[in-house]
Amino acid sequence: MKKDTNNLNQCETTIIHEEDVKRVSAKMPDDEHIRDLAELYKAFADSTRLKILTALSISELCVCDIAAILEMSSSAVSHQLRVLRQAKLIRDRREGKVVYYALDDNHVTSILLQGKEHIREAK
Amino acid sequence: MKKDTNNLNQCETTIIHEEDVKRVSAKMPDDEHIRDLAELYKAFADSTRLKILTALSISELCVCDIAAILEMSSSAVSHQLRVLRQAKLIRDRREGKVVYYALDDNHVTSILLQGKEHIREAK
DNA sequence: TGAATATTTGAATGATTGTTCAATTGAATG
DNA sequence: CATTCAATTGAACAATCATTCAAATATTCA
């Protein structure tokens, strides 16, 4: 991501629909809120992480299990689990040497369902 | 993203819960479906694009308007509009020199709402 | 046709990110 | 206490991506 360098095109001086621009600008949420939201969707925006979420929506699993299902190294899986944990989409529970992961959100499933609906209809 | 080089940790030989692994593996969706889904969430996974979607959820707008609201160049906005168009989240309508954009999906709003719900509760 | 303006496009660049590899941590067990 | 194994972590590298800048399209209007 780059910084805002205020290099605006001619459009800035020639606002086409000043009323709409004012009205919408007033309703825009603050940047922090938007950034948090973007962070959340980033967690969904990767095949590996989506597979992990899908697997966990079926069953609680340990890191080894997930690695076996995805046919990936447990290191790679662990790195992605951290992202999902930070987004608070999953929770972990240690039992001896083994760490079990499970979905930690009612929204995960519904966000996934809405996504699937969209790509099904947008054919 | 890197290729799958089949470099699996020791976990591959020592599957901890073979039953679960088999059961979940059988239910996993195919890679193409997962990739499509990841593409969709990528469209939401950026502050600029989220702002555009939020703005369009309030009103239909032309590129200049969006650029003014986000205080960005219309070039940058146009590049991001292309991503949203390819994900079929928005649609465009040309009227003379001006191109108007609008949300093109009932799911956009509900996916955004679910996301907001999540970050509100995950405090 | 030629000027003006909204939008798009392509190349370049700096930043971010997913995976690998090697090393480390944490817990059980002999 | 040393060993074993599951899991995590940090650095490095390649790939992806968002923005900028310059140039090209598309449309209106004189």
CSV table of C-alpha atoms (C1' of nucleotides) in Angstrom, one decimal:
chain,number,residue,atom,x,y,z
A,1,MET,CA,0.0,0.0,0.0
A,2,LYS,CA,1.2,3.5,-0.8
A,3,LYS,CA,0.7,6.8,0.9
A,4,ASP,CA,-1.8,9.4,0.0
A,5,THR,CA,0.3,11.9,-1.9
A,6,ASN,CA,-2.6,14.2,-2.7
A,7,ASN,CA,-1.8,13.9,-6.4
A,8,LEU,CA,-5.4,14.5,-7.6
A,9,ASN,CA,-6.5,14.6,-11.2
A,10,GLN,CA,-8.4,17.5,-12.7
A,11,CYS,CA,-11.5,15.8,-11.3
A,12,GLU,CA,-10.9,17.3,-7.9
A,13,THR,CA,-11.5,20.8,-9.2
A,14,THR,CA,-14.4,19.8,-11.4
A,15,ILE,CA,-16.6,17.9,-9.0
A,16,ILE,CA,-19.4,16.6,-11.2
A,17,HIS,CA,-22.2,16.1,-8.7
A,18,GLU,CA,-21.3,18.3,-5.7
A,19,GLU,CA,-24.5,17.5,-3.8
A,20,ASP,CA,-24.0,13.7,-3.9
A,21,VAL,CA,-20.3,14.1,-3.1
A,22,LYS,CA,-21.1,16.1,0.0
A,23,ARG,CA,-24.0,13.8,1.1
A,24,VAL,CA,-21.9,10.6,0.6
A,25,SER,CA,-18.8,12.1,2.2
A,26,ALA,CA,-20.7,12.9,5.3
A,27,LYS,CA,-21.9,9.3,5.6
A,28,MET,CA,-18.5,7.7,5.1
A,29,PRO,CA,-17.2,5.7,8.1
A,30,ASP,CA,-13.9,6.6,9.5
A,31,ASP,CA,-10.7,5.2,8.2
A,32,GLU,CA,-9.9,3.0,11.2
A,33,HIS,CA,-13.3,1.2,10.8
A,34,ILE,CA,-12.6,0.6,7.2
A,35,ARG,CA,-9.1,-0.7,7.8
A,36,ASP,CA,-10.5,-3.2,10.4
A,37,LEU,CA,-13.0,-4.4,8.0
A,38,ALA,CA,-10.4,-4.8,5.3
A,39,GLU,CA,-8.2,-6.8,7.7
A,40,LEU,CA,-11.2,-9.2,8.3
A,41,TYR,CA,-11.8,-9.8,4.6
A,42,LYS,CA,-8.1,-10.3,4.0
A,43,ALA,CA,-8.3,-13.3,6.3
A,44,PHE,CA,-10.8,-14.8,3.9
A,45,ALA,CA,-8.9,-13.8,0.8
A,46,ASP,CA,-6.6,-16.7,0.4
A,47,SER,CA,-7.1,-20.3,-0.8
A,48,THR,CA,-5.2,-21.9,2.0
A,49,ARG,CA,-7.1,-20.0,4.7
A,50,LEU,CA,-10.4,-20.7,3.0
A,51,LYS,CA,-9.6,-24.4,3.0
A,52,ILE,CA,-8.7,-24.2,6.7
A,53,LEU,CA,-12.0,-22.5,7.5
A,54,THR,CA,-13.9,-25.0,5.4
A,55,ALA,CA,-12.2,-27.9,7.1
A,56,LEU,CA,-12.8,-26.4,10.6
A,57,SER,CA,-16.5,-25.9,9.7
A,58,ILE,CA,-16.7,-29.6,9.4
A,59,SER,CA,-14.7,-30.7,12.4
A,60,GLU,CA,-12.3,-29.5,15.1
A,61,LEU,CA,-8.8,-30.4,14.0
A,62,CYS,CA,-5.2,-30.3,15.1
A,63,VAL,CA,-2.5,-28.7,13.1
A,64,CYS,CA,-1.2,-32.1,11.8
A,65,ASP,CA,-4.7,-33.0,10.6
A,66,ILE,CA,-5.1,-29.7,8.7
A,67,ALA,CA,-1.6,-30.1,7.2
A,68,ALA,CA,-2.6,-33.7,6.0
A,69,ILE,CA,-5.9,-32.5,4.6
A,70,LEU,CA,-4.4,-29.6,2.7
A,71,GLU,CA,-1.3,-31.6,1.8
A,72,MET,CA,0.9,-28.8,3.1
A,73,SER,CA,3.7,-28.4,5.6
A,74,SER,CA,2.5,-27.8,9.2
A,75,SER,CA,4.7,-24.7,9.2
A,76,ALA,CA,2.8,-23.1,6.4
A,77,VAL,CA,-0.5,-24.1,8.0
A,78,SER,CA,0.7,-22.7,11.3
A,79,HIS,CA,1.5,-19.4,9.7
A,80,GLN,CA,-2.0,-19.1,8.3
A,81,LEU,CA,-3.6,-20.2,11.5
A,82,ARG,CA,-2.0,-17.2,13.1
A,83,VAL,CA,-3.6,-14.9,10.6
A,84,LEU,CA,-7.0,-16.5,11.3
A,85,ARG,CA,-6.5,-16.4,15.0
A,86,GLN,CA,-5.6,-12.7,14.9
A,87,ALA,CA,-8.8,-12.1,12.9
A,88,LYS,CA,-10.6,-13.9,15.7
A,89,LEU,CA,-12.1,-16.4,13.3
A,90,ILE,CA,-10.8,-19.4,15.0
A,91,ARG,CA,-9.9,-20.4,18.6
A,92,ASP,CA,-7.3,-22.9,19.9
A,93,ARG,CA,-7.2,-25.4,22.7
A,94,ARG,CA,-4.1,-27.2,23.8
A,95,GLU,CA,-4.2,-30.8,24.9
A,96,GLY,CA,-0.7,-32.0,25.7
A,97,LYS,CA,1.5,-31.6,22.7
A,98,VAL,CA,-1.5,-31.2,20.4
A,99,VAL,CA,-3.3,-28.0,19.6
A,100,TYR,CA,-6.8,-28.2,18.4
A,101,TYR,CA,-8.4,-25.5,16.3
A,102,ALA,CA,-12.1,-24.7,15.8
A,103,LEU,CA,-14.2,-21.9,14.3
A,104,ASP,CA,-14.8,-19.1,16.8
A,105,ASP,CA,-17.5,-17.2,15.2
A,106,ASN,CA,-21.1,-17.4,14.1
A,107,HIS,CA,-20.4,-15.0,11.3
A,108,VAL,CA,-17.7,-17.1,9.6
A,109,THR,CA,-20.2,-19.6,8.3
A,110,SER,CA,-22.7,-17.0,7.1
A,111,ILE,CA,-20.0,-14.9,5.4
A,112,LEU,CA,-18.8,-18.0,3.6
A,113,LEU,CA,-22.4,-18.9,2.6
A,114,GLN,CA,-23.0,-15.4,1.2
A,115,GLY,CA,-19.8,-15.6,-0.7
A,116,LYS,CA,-20.8,-19.0,-2.2
A,117,GLU,CA,-24.2,-17.6,-3.1
A,118,HIS,CA,-22.6,-14.7,-5.0
A,119,ILE,CA,-20.2,-16.8,-7.1
A,120,ARG,CA,-23.1,-19.2,-7.9
A,121,GLU,CA,-25.3,-16.5,-9.2
A,122,ALA,CA,-22.6,-14.4,-10.9
A,123,LYS,CA,-22.2,-17.0,-13.7
B,1,MET,CA,2.0,-17.5,-3.9
B,2,LYS,CA,4.3,-20.4,-4.2
B,3,LYS,CA,3.9,-23.8,-5.8
B,4,ASP,CA,3.2,-26.9,-3.8
B,5,THR,CA,6.6,-28.6,-3.6
B,6,ASN,CA,5.3,-31.5,-1.5
B,7,ASN,CA,7.7,-30.6,1.2
B,8,LEU,CA,5.7,-32.1,4.0
B,9,ASN,CA,6.7,-32.2,7.6
B,10,GLN,CA,6.8,-35.3,9.7
B,11,CYS,CA,3.1,-34.8,10.3
B,12,GLU,CA,2.3,-36.4,6.9
B,13,THR,CA,3.5,-39.8,8.1
B,14,THR,CA,2.1,-39.4,11.5
B,15,ILE,CA,-1.6,-38.4,10.9
B,16,ILE,CA,-2.9,-37.9,14.4
B,17,HIS,CA,-6.7,-38.4,13.7
B,18,GLU,CA,-6.9,-40.5,10.6
B,19,GLU,CA,-10.7,-40.9,10.8
B,20,ASP,CA,-11.3,-37.1,10.9
B,21,VAL,CA,-8.7,-36.5,8.2
B,22,LYS,CA,-10.4,-38.9,5.8
B,23,ARG,CA,-13.9,-37.7,6.6
B,24,VAL,CA,-13.0,-34.0,6.2
B,25,SER,CA,-10.9,-34.6,3.1
B,26,ALA,CA,-13.9,-36.3,1.4
B,27,LYS,CA,-16.0,-33.2,2.1
B,28,MET,CA,-13.5,-30.6,0.9
B,29,PRO,CA,-14.7,-28.6,-2.1
B,30,ASP,CA,-12.5,-28.6,-5.3
B,31,ASP,CA,-9.7,-26.1,-5.7
B,32,GLU,CA,-11.3,-24.2,-8.4
B,33,HIS,CA,-14.3,-23.4,-6.2
B,34,ILE,CA,-12.0,-22.3,-3.4
B,35,ARG,CA,-10.0,-20.1,-5.7
B,36,ASP,CA,-13.2,-18.4,-7.0
B,37,LEU,CA,-14.2,-17.7,-3.4
B,38,ALA,CA,-10.8,-16.3,-2.5
B,39,GLU,CA,-11.0,-14.0,-5.5
B,40,LEU,CA,-14.3,-12.7,-4.3
B,41,TYR,CA,-13.0,-11.9,-0.8
B,42,LYS,CA,-9.9,-10.3,-2.3
B,43,ALA,CA,-12.2,-7.7,-3.8
B,44,PHE,CA,-13.3,-6.7,-0.3
B,45,ALA,CA,-9.9,-7.0,1.2
B,46,ASP,CA,-8.6,-3.5,0.6
B,47,SER,CA,-9.5,-0.1,2.2
B,48,THR,CA,-9.9,1.7,-1.1
B,49,ARG,CA,-12.3,-0.8,-2.5
B,50,LEU,CA,-14.3,-1.0,0.7
B,51,LYS,CA,-14.7,2.7,0.6
B,52,ILE,CA,-15.9,2.6,-2.9
B,53,LEU,CA,-18.4,-0.1,-2.1
B,54,THR,CA,-19.6,1.8,1.0
B,55,ALA,CA,-20.0,5.0,-1.1
B,56,LEU,CA,-21.9,3.1,-3.8
B,57,SER,CA,-24.2,1.6,-1.2
B,58,ILE,CA,-25.3,5.1,-0.5
B,59,SER,CA,-25.6,6.4,-4.0
B,60,GLU,CA,-24.8,5.8,-7.6
B,61,LEU,CA,-21.7,7.8,-8.5
B,62,CYS,CA,-19.4,8.6,-11.3
B,63,VAL,CA,-15.6,8.1,-11.2
B,64,CYS,CA,-15.0,11.8,-10.5
B,65,ASP,CA,-17.4,11.8,-7.6
B,66,ILE,CA,-15.7,8.7,-6.1
B,67,ALA,CA,-12.3,10.2,-6.5
B,68,ALA,CA,-13.5,13.4,-4.8
B,69,ILE,CA,-15.0,11.4,-1.9
B,70,LEU,CA,-11.9,9.3,-1.4
B,71,GLU,CA,-9.5,12.2,-2.1
B,72,MET,CA,-7.6,10.0,-4.6
B,73,SER,CA,-6.7,10.3,-8.3
B,74,SER,CA,-9.4,9.1,-10.7
B,75,SER,CA,-6.7,6.8,-12.2
B,76,ALA,CA,-6.3,5.0,-8.9
B,77,VAL,CA,-10.0,4.8,-8.5
B,78,SER,CA,-10.5,3.5,-12.0
B,79,HIS,CA,-8.0,0.7,-11.4
B,80,GLN,CA,-9.9,-0.4,-8.3
B,81,LEU,CA,-13.2,-0.1,-10.1
B,82,ARG,CA,-11.9,-2.6,-12.6
B,83,VAL,CA,-11.2,-5.1,-9.8
B,84,LEU,CA,-14.7,-4.7,-8.4
B,85,ARG,CA,-16.2,-5.0,-11.9
B,86,GLN,CA,-14.4,-8.2,-12.6
B,87,ALA,CA,-15.7,-9.6,-9.3
B,88,LYS,CA,-19.2,-8.6,-10.5
B,89,LEU,CA,-19.8,-6.5,-7.4
B,90,ILE,CA,-20.6,-3.3,-9.3
B,91,ARG,CA,-22.0,-2.4,-12.7
B,92,ASP,CA,-21.4,0.6,-14.9
B,93,ARG,CA,-23.6,2.8,-17.1
B,94,ARG,CA,-22.2,5.4,-19.5
B,95,GLU,CA,-24.0,8.6,-20.0
B,96,GLY,CA,-22.0,10.8,-22.4
B,97,LYS,CA,-18.5,11.3,-21.1
B,98,VAL,CA,-19.5,10.2,-17.6
B,99,VAL,CA,-19.5,6.6,-16.4
B,100,TYR,CA,-21.8,5.9,-13.4
B,101,TYR,CA,-21.1,3.0,-11.1
B,102,ALA,CA,-23.6,1.2,-8.8
B,103,LEU,CA,-23.6,-1.9,-6.7
B,104,ASP,CA,-24.6,-4.9,-8.7
B,105,ASP,CA,-25.3,-7.4,-6.1
B,106,ASN,CA,-27.7,-8.2,-3.2
B,107,HIS,CA,-24.9,-10.0,-1.4
B,108,VAL,CA,-22.5,-7.1,-1.2
B,109,THR,CA,-24.5,-5.4,1.4
B,110,SER,CA,-25.1,-8.5,3.5
B,111,ILE,CA,-21.5,-9.5,3.3
B,112,LEU,CA,-20.5,-6.0,4.5
B,113,LEU,CA,-23.1,-6.2,7.3
B,114,GLN,CA,-21.8,-9.6,8.5
B,115,GLY,CA,-18.3,-8.2,8.5
B,116,LYS,CA,-19.2,-5.2,10.5
B,117,GLU,CA,-21.1,-7.4,12.9
B,118,HIS,CA,-18.0,-9.5,13.4
B,119,ILE,CA,-15.6,-6.7,14.2
B,120,ARG,CA,-18.2,-5.1,16.5
B,121,GLU,CA,-18.5,-8.3,18.6
B,122,ALA,CA,-14.8,-9.3,18.4
B,123,LYS,CA,-13.7,-6.5,20.7
C,1,DT,C1',-12.3,18.6,-37.6
C,2,DG,C1',-10.2,20.0,-33.2
C,3,DA,C1',-10.4,21.3,-28.3
C,4,DA,C1',-12.0,19.9,-23.8
C,5,DT,C1',-12.8,16.6,-20.4
C,6,DA,C1',-14.0,11.9,-18.2
C,7,DT,C1',-12.3,7.6,-18.0
C,8,DT,C1',-9.3,3.9,-19.0
C,9,DT,C1',-4.9,1.6,-19.6
C,10,DG,C1',0.1,0.1,-19.3
C,11,DA,C1',4.5,0.2,-17.3
C,12,DA,C1',7.2,1.1,-13.3
C,13,DT,C1',7.8,1.0,-8.4
C,14,DG,C1',7.5,0.2,-3.6
C,15,DA,C1',5.0,-2.5,-0.3
C,16,DT,C1',2.8,-6.6,1.2
C,17,DT,C1',2.3,-11.4,1.4
C,18,DG,C1',2.5,-16.8,1.2
C,19,DT,C1',5.7,-20.4,1.5
C,20,DT,C1',10.1,-22.5,2.6
C,21,DC,C1',13.8,-23.7,5.6
C,22,DA,C1',16.0,-23.8,9.8
C,23,DA,C1',15.8,-23.1,14.5
C,24,DT,C1',13.1,-22.9,18.7
C,25,DT,C1',9.4,-23.7,22.1
C,26,DG,C1',6.4,-26.6,24.9
C,27,DA,C1',4.7,-30.8,26.7
C,28,DA,C1',4.9,-35.8,27.6
C,29,DT,C1',7.6,-39.8,28.6
C,30,DG,C1',11.3,-43.0,29.4
D,1,DC,C1',17.6,-35.0,32.3
D,2,DA,C1',17.4,-36.2,27.6
D,3,DT,C1',14.5,-37.5,23.9
D,4,DT,C1',10.6,-37.1,21.0
D,5,DC,C1',7.2,-34.9,18.6
D,6,DA,C1',3.6,-31.2,17.7
D,7,DA,C1',3.6,-26.6,17.0
D,8,DT,C1',5.4,-22.0,16.5
D,9,DT,C1',8.6,-18.5,14.9
D,10,DG,C1',11.9,-15.6,12.1
D,11,DA,C1',14.4,-14.7,8.1
D,12,DA,C1',14.6,-15.0,3.1
D,13,DC,C1',12.6,-15.1,-1.4
D,14,DA,C1',9.4,-14.9,-5.1
D,15,DA,C1',5.0,-13.4,-6.3
D,16,DT,C1',1.2,-10.3,-6.0
D,17,DC,C1',-0.7,-5.8,-5.5
D,18,DA,C1',-1.9,-0.7,-5.0
D,19,DT,C1',-0.6,3.6,-6.6
D,20,DT,C1',1.7,6.8,-9.7
D,21,DC,C1',2.7,8.8,-14.0
D,22,DA,C1',2.2,9.3,-18.8
D,23,DA,C1',-0.3,8.2,-22.6
D,24,DA,C1',-4.4,6.6,-24.9
D,25,DT,C1',-9.8,6.3,-25.6
D,26,DA,C1',-14.2,8.0,-25.8
D,27,DT,C1',-17.6,11.4,-26.1
D,28,DT,C1',-19.4,16.1,-26.5
D,29,DC,C1',-19.5,20.5,-28.5
D,30,DA,C1',-17.9,24.5,-30.9
